C-alpha positions as a Markdown table, in Angstrom:
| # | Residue | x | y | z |
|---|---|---|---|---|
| 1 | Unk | 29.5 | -57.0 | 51.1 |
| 2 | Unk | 26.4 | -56.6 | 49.4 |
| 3 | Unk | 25.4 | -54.0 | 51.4 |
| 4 | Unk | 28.6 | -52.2 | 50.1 |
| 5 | Unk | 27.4 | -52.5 | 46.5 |
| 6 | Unk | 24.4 | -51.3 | 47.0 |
| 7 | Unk | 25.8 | -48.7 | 48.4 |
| 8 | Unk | 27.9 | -47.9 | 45.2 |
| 9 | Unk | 25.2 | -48.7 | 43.5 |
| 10 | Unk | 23.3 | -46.1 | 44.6 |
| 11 | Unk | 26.1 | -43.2 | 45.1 |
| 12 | Unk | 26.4 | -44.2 | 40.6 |
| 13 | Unk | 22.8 | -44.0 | 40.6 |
| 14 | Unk | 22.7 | -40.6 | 42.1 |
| 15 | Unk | 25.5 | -39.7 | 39.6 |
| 16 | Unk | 23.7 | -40.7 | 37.0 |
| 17 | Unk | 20.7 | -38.8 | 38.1 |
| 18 | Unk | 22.7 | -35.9 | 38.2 |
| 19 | Unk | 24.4 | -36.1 | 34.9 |
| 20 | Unk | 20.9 | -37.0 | 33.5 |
| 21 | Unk | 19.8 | -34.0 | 35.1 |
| 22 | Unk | 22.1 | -31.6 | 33.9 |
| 23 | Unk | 21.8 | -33.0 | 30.1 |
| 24 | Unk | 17.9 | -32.4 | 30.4 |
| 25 | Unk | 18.5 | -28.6 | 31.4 |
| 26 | Unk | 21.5 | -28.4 | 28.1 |
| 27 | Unk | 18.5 | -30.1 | 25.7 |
| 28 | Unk | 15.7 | -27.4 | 27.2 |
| 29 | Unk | 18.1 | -24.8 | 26.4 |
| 30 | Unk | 19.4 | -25.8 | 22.8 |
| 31 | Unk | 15.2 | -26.4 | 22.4 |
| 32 | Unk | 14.7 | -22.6 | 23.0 |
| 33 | Unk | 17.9 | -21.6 | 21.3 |
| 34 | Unk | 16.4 | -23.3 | 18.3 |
| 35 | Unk | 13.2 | -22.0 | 18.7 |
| 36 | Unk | 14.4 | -18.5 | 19.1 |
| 37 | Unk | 16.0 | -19.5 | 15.7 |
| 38 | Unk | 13.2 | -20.7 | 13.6 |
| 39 | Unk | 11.2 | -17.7 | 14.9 |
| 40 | Unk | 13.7 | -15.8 | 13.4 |
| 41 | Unk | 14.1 | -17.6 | 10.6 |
| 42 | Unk | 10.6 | -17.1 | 9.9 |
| 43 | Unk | 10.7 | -13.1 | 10.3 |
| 44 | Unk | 13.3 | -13.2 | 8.1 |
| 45 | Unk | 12.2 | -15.6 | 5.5 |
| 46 | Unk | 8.8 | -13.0 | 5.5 |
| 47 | Unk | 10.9 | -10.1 | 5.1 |
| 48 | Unk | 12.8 | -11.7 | 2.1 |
| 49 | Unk | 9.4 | -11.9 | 0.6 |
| 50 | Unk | 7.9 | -8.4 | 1.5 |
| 51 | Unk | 11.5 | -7.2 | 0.0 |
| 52 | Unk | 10.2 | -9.9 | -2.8 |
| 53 | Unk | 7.0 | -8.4 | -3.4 |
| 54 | Unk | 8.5 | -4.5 | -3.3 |
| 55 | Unk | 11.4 | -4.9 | -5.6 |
| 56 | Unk | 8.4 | -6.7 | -8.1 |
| 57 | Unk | 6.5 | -3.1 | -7.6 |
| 58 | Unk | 9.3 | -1.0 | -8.4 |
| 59 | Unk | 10.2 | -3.1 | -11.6 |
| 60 | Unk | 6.7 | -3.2 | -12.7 |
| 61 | Unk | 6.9 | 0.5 | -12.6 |
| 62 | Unk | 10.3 | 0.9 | -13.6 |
| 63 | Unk | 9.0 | -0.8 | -16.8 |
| 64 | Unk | 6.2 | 1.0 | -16.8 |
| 65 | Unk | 8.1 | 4.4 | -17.0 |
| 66 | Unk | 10.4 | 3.0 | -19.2 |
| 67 | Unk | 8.7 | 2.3 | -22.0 |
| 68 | Unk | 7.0 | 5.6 | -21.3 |
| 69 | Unk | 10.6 | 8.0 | -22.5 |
| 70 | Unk | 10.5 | 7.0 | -26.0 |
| 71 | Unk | 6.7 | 8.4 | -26.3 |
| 72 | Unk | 7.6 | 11.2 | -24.2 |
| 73 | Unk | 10.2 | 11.9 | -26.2 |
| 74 | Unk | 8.3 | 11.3 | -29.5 |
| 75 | Unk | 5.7 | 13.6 | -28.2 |
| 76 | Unk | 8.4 | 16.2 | -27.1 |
| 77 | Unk | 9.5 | 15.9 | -30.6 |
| 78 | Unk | 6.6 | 16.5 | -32.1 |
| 79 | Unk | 5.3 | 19.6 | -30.4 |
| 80 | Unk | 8.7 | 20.9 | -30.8 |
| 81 | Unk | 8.3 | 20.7 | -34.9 |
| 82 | Unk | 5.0 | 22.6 | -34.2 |
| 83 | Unk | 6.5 | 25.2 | -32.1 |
| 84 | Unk | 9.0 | 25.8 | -34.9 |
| 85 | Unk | 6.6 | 25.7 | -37.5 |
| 86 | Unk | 4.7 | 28.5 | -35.3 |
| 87 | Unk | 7.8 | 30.4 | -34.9 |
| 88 | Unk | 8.6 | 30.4 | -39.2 |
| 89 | Unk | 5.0 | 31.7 | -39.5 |
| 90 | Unk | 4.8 | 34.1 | -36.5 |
| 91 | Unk | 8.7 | 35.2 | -38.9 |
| 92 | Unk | 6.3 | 35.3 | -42.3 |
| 93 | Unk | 3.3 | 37.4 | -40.6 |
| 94 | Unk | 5.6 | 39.9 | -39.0 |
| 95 | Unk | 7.7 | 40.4 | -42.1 |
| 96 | Unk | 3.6 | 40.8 | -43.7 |
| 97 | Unk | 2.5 | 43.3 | -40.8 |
| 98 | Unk | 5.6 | 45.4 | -41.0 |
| 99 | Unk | 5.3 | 45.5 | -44.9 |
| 100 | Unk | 1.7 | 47.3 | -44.4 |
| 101 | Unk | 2.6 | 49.1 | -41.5 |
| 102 | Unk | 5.3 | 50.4 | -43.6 |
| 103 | Unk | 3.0 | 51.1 | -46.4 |
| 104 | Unk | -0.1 | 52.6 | -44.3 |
| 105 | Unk | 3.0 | 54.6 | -43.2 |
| 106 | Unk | 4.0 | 56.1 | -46.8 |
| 107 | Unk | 0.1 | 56.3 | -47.4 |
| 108 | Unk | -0.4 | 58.6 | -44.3 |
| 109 | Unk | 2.5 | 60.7 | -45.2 |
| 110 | Unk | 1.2 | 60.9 | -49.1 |
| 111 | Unk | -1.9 | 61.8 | -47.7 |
| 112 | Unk | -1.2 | 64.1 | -45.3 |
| 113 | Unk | 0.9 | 66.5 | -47.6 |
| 114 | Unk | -1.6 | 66.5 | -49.9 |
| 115 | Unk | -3.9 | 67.7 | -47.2 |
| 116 | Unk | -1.4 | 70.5 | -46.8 |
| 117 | Unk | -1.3 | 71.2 | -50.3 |
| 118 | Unk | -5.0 | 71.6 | -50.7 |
| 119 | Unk | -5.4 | 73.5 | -47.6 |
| 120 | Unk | -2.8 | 75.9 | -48.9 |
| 121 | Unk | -4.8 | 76.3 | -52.0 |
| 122 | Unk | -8.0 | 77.1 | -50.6 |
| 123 | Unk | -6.8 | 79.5 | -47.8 |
């Protein structure tokens, strides 16, 4: 009878072997499963902060560039008094230079018929 045990023993033993077996290749896989995991986990954690890091940049010069318009716009302002104030004198000289040319005008004519008039006499 003892022999028989044994015997069951062993077959159990086996069984157990087996089963033990079998659990050892599941825990290998869910090891690799879970290391392919915290690989990605880390790509993705050092994307996160490269995304960090960029989105930093474009707010620094978002900031930058924003507090930029109201000088631009200041300055825009300012040259675009100047250009009128340029405009109102170029206005004023041209009114000035049309005045003499007007008058140089007259002047020629005055002088030119007296011309006439003496050249009449003398001939």
């Amino acid at each position: 009878m003892h022999i028989q045990e044994l015997e069951t023993l062993k077959t159990t033993i086996n069984e157990n072997d087996e089963i033990i077996h079998q659990l050892e290749l599941q825990l290998q896989k869910l090891e690799e499963s879970i290391k392919k995991y915290e690989r990605f986990l880390d790509e993705t954690k050092t994307e996160i902060e490269n995304l960090d890091k960029d989105m930093t940049k474009q707010n620094v010069y978002k900031t930058f560039f924003t507090k930029q318009i109201p000088e631009i716009v200041k300055n825009t302002n300012k040259q675009k008094e100047e250009l009128n104030k340029i405009i109102i004198e170029t206005h004023v000289l041209q009114k000035g230079l049309n005045r003499l040319t007007e008058k140089l005008d007259r002047t020629f004519h005055v002088t030119d018929s007296q011309l006439f008039k003496v050249k009449y006499i003398l001939s």
